XYZ file of C-alpha atoms in Angstrom:
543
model
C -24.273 -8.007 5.971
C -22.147 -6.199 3.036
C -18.970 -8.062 1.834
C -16.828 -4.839 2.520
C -17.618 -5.343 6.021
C -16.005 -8.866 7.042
C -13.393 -8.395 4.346
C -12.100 -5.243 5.800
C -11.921 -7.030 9.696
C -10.245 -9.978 8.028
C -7.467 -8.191 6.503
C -7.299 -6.187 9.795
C -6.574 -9.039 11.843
C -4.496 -10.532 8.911
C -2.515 -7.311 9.188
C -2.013 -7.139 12.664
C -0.308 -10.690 12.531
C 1.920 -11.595 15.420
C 2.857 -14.799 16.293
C 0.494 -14.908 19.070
C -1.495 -12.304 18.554
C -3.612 -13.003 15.241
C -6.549 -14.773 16.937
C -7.021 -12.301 19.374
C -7.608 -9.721 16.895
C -10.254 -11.328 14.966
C -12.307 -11.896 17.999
C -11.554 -8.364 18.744
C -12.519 -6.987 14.948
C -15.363 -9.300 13.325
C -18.636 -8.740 14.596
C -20.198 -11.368 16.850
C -21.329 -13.645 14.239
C -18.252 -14.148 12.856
C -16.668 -15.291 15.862
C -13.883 -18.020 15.706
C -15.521 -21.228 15.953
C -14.188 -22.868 19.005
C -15.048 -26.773 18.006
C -13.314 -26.354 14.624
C -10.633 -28.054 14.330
C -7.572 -25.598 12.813
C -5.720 -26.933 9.287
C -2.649 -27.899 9.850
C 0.505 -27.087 7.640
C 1.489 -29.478 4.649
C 2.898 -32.756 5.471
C 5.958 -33.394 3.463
C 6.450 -36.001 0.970
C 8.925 -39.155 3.088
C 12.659 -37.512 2.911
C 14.977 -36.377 5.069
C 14.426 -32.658 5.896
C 16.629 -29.651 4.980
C 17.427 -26.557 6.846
C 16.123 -23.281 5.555
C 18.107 -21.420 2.877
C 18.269 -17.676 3.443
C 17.403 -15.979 -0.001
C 20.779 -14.970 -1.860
C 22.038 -11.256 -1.466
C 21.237 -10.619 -5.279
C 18.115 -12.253 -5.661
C 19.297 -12.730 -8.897
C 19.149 -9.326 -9.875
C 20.099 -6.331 -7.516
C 22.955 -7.076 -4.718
C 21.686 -6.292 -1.442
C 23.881 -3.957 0.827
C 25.926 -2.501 -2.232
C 26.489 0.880 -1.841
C 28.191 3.111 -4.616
C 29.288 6.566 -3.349
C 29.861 9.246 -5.674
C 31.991 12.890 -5.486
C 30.180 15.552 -6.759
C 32.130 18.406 -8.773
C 30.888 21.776 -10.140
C 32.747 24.417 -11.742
C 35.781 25.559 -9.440
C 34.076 23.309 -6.274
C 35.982 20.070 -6.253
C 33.592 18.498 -4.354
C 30.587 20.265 -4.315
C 27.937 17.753 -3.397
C 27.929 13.632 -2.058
C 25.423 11.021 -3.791
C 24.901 8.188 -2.349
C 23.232 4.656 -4.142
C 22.532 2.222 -2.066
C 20.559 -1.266 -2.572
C 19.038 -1.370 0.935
C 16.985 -4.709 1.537
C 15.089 -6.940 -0.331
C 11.406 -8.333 0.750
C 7.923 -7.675 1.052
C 7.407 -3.958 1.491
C 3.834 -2.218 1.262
C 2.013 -5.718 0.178
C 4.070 -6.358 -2.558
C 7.729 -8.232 -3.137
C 10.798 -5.578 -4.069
C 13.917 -3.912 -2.905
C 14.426 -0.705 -1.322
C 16.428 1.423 -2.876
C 18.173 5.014 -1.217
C 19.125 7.858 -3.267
C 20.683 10.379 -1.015
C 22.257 13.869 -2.339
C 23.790 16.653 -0.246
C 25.895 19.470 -0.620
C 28.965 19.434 1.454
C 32.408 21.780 2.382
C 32.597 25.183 0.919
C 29.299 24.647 -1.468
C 27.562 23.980 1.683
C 28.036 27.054 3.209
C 28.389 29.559 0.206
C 25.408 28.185 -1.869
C 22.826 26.175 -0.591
C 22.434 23.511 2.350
C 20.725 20.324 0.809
C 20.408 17.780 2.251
C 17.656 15.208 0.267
C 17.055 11.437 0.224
C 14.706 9.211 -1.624
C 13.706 5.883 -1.253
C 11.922 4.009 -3.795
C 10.761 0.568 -3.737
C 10.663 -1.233 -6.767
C 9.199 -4.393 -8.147
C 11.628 -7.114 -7.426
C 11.039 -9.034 -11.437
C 10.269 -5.973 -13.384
C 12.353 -3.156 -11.265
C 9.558 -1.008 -11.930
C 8.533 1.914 -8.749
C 5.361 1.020 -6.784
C 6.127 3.403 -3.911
C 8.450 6.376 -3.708
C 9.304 8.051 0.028
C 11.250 11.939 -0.807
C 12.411 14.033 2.068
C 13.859 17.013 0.844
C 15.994 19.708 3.320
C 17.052 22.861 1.836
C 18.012 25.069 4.184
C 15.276 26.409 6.084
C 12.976 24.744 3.778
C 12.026 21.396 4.600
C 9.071 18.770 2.960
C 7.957 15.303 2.563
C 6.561 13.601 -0.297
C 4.915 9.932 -0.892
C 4.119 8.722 -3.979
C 2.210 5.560 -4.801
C 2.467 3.619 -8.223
C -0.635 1.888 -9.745
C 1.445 0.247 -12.456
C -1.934 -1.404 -13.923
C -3.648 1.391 -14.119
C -1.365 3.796 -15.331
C -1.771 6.212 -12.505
C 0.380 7.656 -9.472
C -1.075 8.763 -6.164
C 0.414 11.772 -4.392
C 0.852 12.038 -0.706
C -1.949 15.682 -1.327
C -4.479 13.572 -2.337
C -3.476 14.567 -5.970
C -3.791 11.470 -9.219
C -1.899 11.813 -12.051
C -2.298 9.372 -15.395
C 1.026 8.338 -16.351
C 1.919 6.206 -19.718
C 2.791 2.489 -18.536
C 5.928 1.292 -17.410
C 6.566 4.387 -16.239
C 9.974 4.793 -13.714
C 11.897 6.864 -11.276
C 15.313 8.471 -11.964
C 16.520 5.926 -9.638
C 14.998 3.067 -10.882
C 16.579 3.842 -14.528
C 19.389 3.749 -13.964
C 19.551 0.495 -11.971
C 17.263 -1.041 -14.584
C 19.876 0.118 -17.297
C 22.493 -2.102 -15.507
C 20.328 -5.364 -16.716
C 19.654 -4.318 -20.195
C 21.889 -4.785 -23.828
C 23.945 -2.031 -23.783
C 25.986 -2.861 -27.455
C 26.683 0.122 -29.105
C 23.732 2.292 -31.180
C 21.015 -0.189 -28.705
C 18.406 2.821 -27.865
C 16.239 1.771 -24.852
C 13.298 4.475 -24.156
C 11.864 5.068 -20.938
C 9.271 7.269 -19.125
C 10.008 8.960 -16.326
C 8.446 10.813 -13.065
C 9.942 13.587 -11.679
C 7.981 15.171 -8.742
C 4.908 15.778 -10.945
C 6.301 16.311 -14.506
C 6.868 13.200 -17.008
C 10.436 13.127 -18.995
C 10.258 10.715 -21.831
C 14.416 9.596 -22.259
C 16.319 7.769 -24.447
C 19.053 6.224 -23.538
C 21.594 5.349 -26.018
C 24.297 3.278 -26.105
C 28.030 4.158 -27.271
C 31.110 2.365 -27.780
C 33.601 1.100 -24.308
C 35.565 4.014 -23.605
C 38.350 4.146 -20.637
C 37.195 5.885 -18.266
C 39.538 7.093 -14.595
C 38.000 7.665 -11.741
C 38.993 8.148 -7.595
C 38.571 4.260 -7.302
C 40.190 3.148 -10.758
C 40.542 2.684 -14.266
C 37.163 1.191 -15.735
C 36.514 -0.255 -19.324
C 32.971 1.468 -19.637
C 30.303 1.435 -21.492
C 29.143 5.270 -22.424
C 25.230 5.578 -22.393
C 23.562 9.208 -23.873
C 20.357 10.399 -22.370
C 18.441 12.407 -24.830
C 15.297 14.097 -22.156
C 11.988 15.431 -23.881
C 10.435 17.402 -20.765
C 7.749 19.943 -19.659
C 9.680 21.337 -16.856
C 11.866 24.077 -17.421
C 15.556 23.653 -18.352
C 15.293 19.961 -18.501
C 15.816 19.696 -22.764
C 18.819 21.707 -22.266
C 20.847 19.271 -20.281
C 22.744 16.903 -21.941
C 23.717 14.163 -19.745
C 26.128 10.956 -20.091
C 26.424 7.928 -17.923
C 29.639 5.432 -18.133
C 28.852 2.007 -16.586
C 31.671 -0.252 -16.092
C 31.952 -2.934 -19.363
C 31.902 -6.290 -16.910
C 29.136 -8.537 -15.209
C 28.659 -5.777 -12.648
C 27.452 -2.994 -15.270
C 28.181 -0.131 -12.049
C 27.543 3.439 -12.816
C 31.306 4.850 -12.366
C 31.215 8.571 -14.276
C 28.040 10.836 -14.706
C 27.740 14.045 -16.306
C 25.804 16.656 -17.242
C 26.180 19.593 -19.291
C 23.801 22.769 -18.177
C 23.799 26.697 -19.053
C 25.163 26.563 -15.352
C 28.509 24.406 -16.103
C 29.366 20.659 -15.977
C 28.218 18.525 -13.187
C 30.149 15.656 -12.549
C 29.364 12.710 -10.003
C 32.562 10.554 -9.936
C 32.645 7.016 -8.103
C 34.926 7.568 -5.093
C 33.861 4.155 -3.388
C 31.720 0.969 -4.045
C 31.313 -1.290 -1.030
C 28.538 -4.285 -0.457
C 27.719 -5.100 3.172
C 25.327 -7.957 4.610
C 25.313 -6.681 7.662
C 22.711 -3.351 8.863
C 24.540 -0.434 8.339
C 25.176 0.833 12.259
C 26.945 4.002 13.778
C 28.562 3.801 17.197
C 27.529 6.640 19.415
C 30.132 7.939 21.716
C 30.429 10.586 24.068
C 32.487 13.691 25.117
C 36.015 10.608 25.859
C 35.378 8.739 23.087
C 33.777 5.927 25.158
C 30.595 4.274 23.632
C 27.272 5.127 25.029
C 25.877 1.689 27.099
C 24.194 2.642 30.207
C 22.390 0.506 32.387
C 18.310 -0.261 31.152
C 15.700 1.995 32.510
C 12.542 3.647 31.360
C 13.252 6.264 28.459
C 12.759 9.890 29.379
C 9.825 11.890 27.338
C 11.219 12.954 24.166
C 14.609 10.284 24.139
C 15.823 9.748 20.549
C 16.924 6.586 19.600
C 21.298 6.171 19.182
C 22.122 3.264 17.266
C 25.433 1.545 18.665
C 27.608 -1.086 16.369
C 26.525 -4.813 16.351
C 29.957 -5.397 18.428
C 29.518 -3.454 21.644
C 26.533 -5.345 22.269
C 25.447 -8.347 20.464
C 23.651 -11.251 23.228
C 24.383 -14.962 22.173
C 21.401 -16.437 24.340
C 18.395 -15.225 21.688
C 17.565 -17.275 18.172
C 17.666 -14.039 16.688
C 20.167 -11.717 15.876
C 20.408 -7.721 14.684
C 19.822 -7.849 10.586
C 17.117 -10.568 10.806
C 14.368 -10.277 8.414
C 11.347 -12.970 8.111
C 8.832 -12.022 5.323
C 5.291 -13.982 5.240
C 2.499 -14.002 2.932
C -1.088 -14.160 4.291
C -3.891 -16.469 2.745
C -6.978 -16.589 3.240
C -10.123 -19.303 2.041
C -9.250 -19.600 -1.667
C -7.532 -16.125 -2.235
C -3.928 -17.438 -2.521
C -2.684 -13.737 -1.147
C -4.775 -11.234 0.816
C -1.499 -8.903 2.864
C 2.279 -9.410 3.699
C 3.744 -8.876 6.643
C 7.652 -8.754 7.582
C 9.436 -8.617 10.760
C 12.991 -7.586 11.161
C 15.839 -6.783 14.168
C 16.808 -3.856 12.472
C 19.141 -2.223 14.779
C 20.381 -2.067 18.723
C 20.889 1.091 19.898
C 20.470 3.276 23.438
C 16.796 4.978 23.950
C 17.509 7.090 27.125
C 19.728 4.864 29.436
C 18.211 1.718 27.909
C 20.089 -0.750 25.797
C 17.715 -1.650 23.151
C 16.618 -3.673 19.887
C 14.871 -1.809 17.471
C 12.140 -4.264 16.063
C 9.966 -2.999 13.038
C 6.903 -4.908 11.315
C 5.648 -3.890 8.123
C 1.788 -5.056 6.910
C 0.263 -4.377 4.194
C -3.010 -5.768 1.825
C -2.136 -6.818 -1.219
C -4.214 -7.983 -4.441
C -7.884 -7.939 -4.435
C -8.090 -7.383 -0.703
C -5.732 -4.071 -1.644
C -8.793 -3.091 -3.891
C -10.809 -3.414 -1.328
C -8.672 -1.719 1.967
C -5.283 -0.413 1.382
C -3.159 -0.988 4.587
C 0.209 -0.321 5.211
C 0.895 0.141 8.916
C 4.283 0.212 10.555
C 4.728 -1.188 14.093
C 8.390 -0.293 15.249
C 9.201 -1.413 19.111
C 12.408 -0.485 21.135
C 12.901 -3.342 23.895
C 14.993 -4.015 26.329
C 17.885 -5.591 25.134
C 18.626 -7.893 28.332
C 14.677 -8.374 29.435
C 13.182 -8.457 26.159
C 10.129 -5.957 27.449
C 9.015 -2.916 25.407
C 10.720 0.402 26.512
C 8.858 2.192 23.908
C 6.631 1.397 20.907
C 5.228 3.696 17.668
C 2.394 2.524 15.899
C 2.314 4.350 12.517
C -1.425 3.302 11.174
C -2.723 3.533 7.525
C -6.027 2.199 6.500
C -7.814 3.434 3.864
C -9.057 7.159 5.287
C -8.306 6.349 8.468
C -4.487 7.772 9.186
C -3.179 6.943 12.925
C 0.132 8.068 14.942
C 0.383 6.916 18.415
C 3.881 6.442 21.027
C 3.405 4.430 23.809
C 5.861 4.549 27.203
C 6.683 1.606 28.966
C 7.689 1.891 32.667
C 9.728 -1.235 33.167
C 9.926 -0.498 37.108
C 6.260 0.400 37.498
C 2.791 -0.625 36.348
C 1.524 1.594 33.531
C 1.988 2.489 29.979
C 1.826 6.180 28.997
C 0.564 7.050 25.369
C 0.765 10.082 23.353
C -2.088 10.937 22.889
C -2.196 11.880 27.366
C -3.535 8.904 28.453
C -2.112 5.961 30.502
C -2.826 2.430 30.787
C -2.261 0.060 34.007
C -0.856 -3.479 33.197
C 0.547 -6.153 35.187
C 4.559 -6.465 35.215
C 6.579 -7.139 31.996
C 3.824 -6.880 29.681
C 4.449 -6.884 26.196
C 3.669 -5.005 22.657
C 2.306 -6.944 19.817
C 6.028 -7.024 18.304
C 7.898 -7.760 20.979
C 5.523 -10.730 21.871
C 6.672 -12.051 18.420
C 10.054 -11.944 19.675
C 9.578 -13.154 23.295
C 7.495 -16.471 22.178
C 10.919 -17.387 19.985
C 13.099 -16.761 23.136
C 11.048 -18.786 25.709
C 11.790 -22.430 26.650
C 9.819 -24.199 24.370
C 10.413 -27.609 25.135
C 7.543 -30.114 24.382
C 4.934 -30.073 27.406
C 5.894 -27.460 28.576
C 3.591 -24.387 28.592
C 4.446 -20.274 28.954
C 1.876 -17.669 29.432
C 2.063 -13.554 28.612
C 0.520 -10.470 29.191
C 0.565 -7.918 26.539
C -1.050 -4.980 25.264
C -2.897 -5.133 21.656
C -3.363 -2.345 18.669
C -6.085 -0.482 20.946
C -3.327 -0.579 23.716
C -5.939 -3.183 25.903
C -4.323 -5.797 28.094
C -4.509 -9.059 27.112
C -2.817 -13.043 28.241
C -2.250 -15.595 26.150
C -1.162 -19.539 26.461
C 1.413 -21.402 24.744
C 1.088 -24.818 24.677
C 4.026 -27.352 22.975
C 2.179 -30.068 21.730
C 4.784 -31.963 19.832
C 7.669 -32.107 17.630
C 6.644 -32.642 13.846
C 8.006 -32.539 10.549
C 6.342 -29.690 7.942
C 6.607 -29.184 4.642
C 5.986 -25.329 2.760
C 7.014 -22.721 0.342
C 10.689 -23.559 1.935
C 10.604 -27.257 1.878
C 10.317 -29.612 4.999
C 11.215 -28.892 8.249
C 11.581 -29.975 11.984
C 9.143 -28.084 14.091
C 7.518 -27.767 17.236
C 3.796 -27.300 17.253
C 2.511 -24.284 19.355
C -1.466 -24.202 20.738
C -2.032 -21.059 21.335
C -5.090 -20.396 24.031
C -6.706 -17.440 26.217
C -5.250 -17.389 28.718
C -8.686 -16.766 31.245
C -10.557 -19.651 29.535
C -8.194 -21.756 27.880
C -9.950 -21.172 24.301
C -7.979 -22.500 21.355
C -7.226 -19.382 19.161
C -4.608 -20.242 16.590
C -1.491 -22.514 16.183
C 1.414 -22.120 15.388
C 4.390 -23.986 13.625
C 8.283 -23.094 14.514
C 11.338 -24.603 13.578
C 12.944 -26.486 16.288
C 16.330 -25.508 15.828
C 18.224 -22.662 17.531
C 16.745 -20.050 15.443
C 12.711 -20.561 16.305
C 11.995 -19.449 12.710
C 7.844 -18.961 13.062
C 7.125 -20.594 9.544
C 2.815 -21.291 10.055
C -0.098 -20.117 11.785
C -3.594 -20.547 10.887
C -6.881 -19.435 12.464
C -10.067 -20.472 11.241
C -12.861 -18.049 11.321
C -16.194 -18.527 10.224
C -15.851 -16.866 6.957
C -13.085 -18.933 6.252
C -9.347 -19.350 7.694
C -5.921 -17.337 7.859
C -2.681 -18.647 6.586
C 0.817 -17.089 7.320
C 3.377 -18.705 5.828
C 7.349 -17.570 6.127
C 8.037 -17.235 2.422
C 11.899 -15.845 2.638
C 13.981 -14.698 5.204
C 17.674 -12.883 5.285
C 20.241 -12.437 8.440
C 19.145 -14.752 10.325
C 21.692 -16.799 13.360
């Protein structure tokens, strides 16, 4: 049997992780002679050291670096347009994204008022995610609108190898260290800026490399919509192969104080000045939410139901409709790290309550989970798949789910209907699928195990439908209460055995915290090629 082989179902199951669902899916991936061993007994999490245990701490909004949730807003001018354009900068989340630890970053530019509709409707946004230590891109989402014309573009950094991987199956060799536009400027904000300092930097535009100095002048004062700044004036001198680029000359004032924020740019062109002016700098820990209303004014919050064909999720704000009775809460975000034998790191996974909202007359979370392979087990299968699933806000059963699949050639897209009144799923692809009632998704299961009763003894059982959209029951037995130690110190937790439900086979366990919040913090299964860790390494917004 080749190594490629068991490798590649490993990191499967190890990126399908849910709570209850890991074990499943290595009996479902690895071939028969890998099968879980059903005598083995399953390692259990560290034991800490004699002390009295600690609650989890949350990781800080900064991380030490970037401040999560600060958003800097910018007016746009251009020759006799006063506001010609809005650009938006926004530090968007930090955690593990893709396989690899970083924030998320959002660029967003478009033309507004008169410009709009004289000269050209654009409307573009960018994400990047950068490397949380070295602020360097690894992964950059663009969606561009102008006009008629729309397009999408990913772009994936190899930072070791010096190369970037386009969305067309294009490669480009790039000189190392090489950065975004956005990604420059927020790296600027952490470097010397005393006057005459030159800092040098390459950077990717699309597909042309701009090699840019940027040079630092003396604290100047500096006016803009939101105040008087003491800045710090920094010169961009661009050497470029695309056209027009070496004839800009563009400036950048950040403000001369701890928070080094971008308040004035410029830029000189054959065109005229462009001038992007800070009109408002805000920081928010909570998910950024719009209230949808209709024709009165009143908000949208029907009763739950079954989503029509084609319903577009509404978001709603965290007020209208916020349940006390669940350990989690919208703007909760849990980020693991998978293990596996001796290889310390194999894939990441993250789960989050991103939003509430209204999918058709249902009242719904929006819960996302993000995997992803990471180091050597990225060399050998690069996975990044996206599981996003709209449930029912008061039963906690899937409405709606989008798998969006990416593993190695193999690209996968597929929406799956839940009727919460009947008996079957419909998927997109034309197909249905008969379960029993309230069956689950692999997401929401994570969600509905943390919201049980889980009081020692006592046992819970659920149906639920896996990846390939086959029902399947699990068993969740509370063993015991126990203290744990890991990457977040020790903690009070219940242990979870976690069994078939048609022949009581021990798949996995599981270790949550036995406080309000049921923070999942360890599972292991034990294969015979060797055993799967998940440990919670951070987490953010929790209750």
């Amino acid at each position: 049997m080749s190594f490629r082989k068991p490798v590649r179902s490993l990191i499967v199951v190890a990126l399908m992780f849910c709570l209850a669902s890991a074990g499943v899916l290595a009996m479902r991936l690895l071939p028969q002679n890998l099968r879980l061993q059903q005598d083995s007994q399953l390692t259990p999490p560290p034991r800490p050291v004699p002390e009295k245990p600690g609650p989890l701490s949350p990781v800080t909004a900064s991380g030490g670096m970037l401040t999560v949730g600060e958003r800097l807003t910018f007016n746009v001018s251009w020759a006799s347009f006063v506001t010609a354009a809005r650009l938006e900068l926004e530090v968007m989340d930090r955690g593990a994204f893709f396989g690899q630890e970083g924030y998320q970053l959002r660029t967003r530019v478009e033309t507004v008022g008169y410009a709009r509709s004289l000269l050209a409707d654009v409307d573009n946004q960018y994400s990047a995610y950068v490397d949380a230590k070295t602020l360097l891109p690894y992964r950059l989402e663009n969606s561009t609108r102008q006009g008629s014309r729309k397009s999408e573009e990913l772009i994936v950094f190899d930072q070791q190898r010096n190369s970037v991987r386009y969305s067309d199956g294009s490669e480009l060799t790039v000189p190392p260290r090489i950065a975004d536009l956005s990604s420059m400027l927020y790296a600027l904000r952490f470097r010397e800026l005393k006057s005459g300092t030159i800092h040098k930097f390459s950077v990717l535009f699309g597909k042309t490399i701009s090699e840019v100095e940027a040079v630092a002048r003396p604290s100047e004062r500096v006016n803009t919509q939101v105040g008087a700044y003491d800045a710090i004036r920094v010169d961009f001198n661009v050497k470029s192969a695309a056209a027009g680029v070496n004839k800009l000359r563009v400036r950048a004032w950040f403000s001369n104080d701890a928070q080094r924020m971008p308040v004035l740019i410029t830029a000189q062109s054959p065109f005229g000045e462009l001038r992007a002016e800070l009109s408002s700098a805000s920081v928010s820990n909570k998910p950024r939410t719009e209230i949808s209303r209709n024709a009165q004014g009143t908000p949208l919050l029907a009763s739950t139901g079954a989503p029509p064909p084609g319903a577009v999720f509404e978001a709603i704000a965290i007020g209208e409709f916020q349940p006390d009775n669940y350990p989690f809460i919208v703007g909760e975000r849990l980020n693991y790290d998978i293990s596996w034998g001796n290889f310390a790191s194999v894939g990441k996974v993250n789960f989050a309550v991103r939003r509430q909202g209204r999918l058709g007359v249902a009242r719904v979370f929006e819960f996302v989970s993000e995997v992803a392979s990471s180091g050597a087990a990225r060399a050998v299968l690069s996975i990044n798949d996206i599981f996003t699933s709209y449930v029912d806000a008061e039963k906690l059963l899937p409405v709606r789910t989008d798998l969006r699949l990416r593993e190695g050639s193999r690209n996968r897209d597929i929406t799956a209907d839940y009727n919460l009144s009947g008996n079957s799923v419909l998927l997109s692809n034309g197909s249905s699928v008969t379960v029993k009632p309230r069956t689950l998704d692999l997401v929401s299961l994570f969600y509905a195990v943390r919201a049980a009763d889980l009081k020692p003894g006592s046992t819970h059982t659920f149906d639920f439908l896996d990846a390939n959209h086959r029902p399947k029951s699990l068993t969740f037995r509370v063993v015991r209460q126990e203290t744990i130690s890991g990457p977040l110190g020790p903690q009070e937790t219940l242990q979870l055995d976690i069994l078939k439900t048609e022949n009581q086979q021990l798949i996995s366990q599981a270790w949550v915290t036995s406080d309000a919040r049921r923070l999942p913090v360890y599972l292991a299964v034990r294969l015979r090629i060797g055993e799967l860790r998940f440990q919670l390494t951070s987490f953010s917004g929790t209750r």
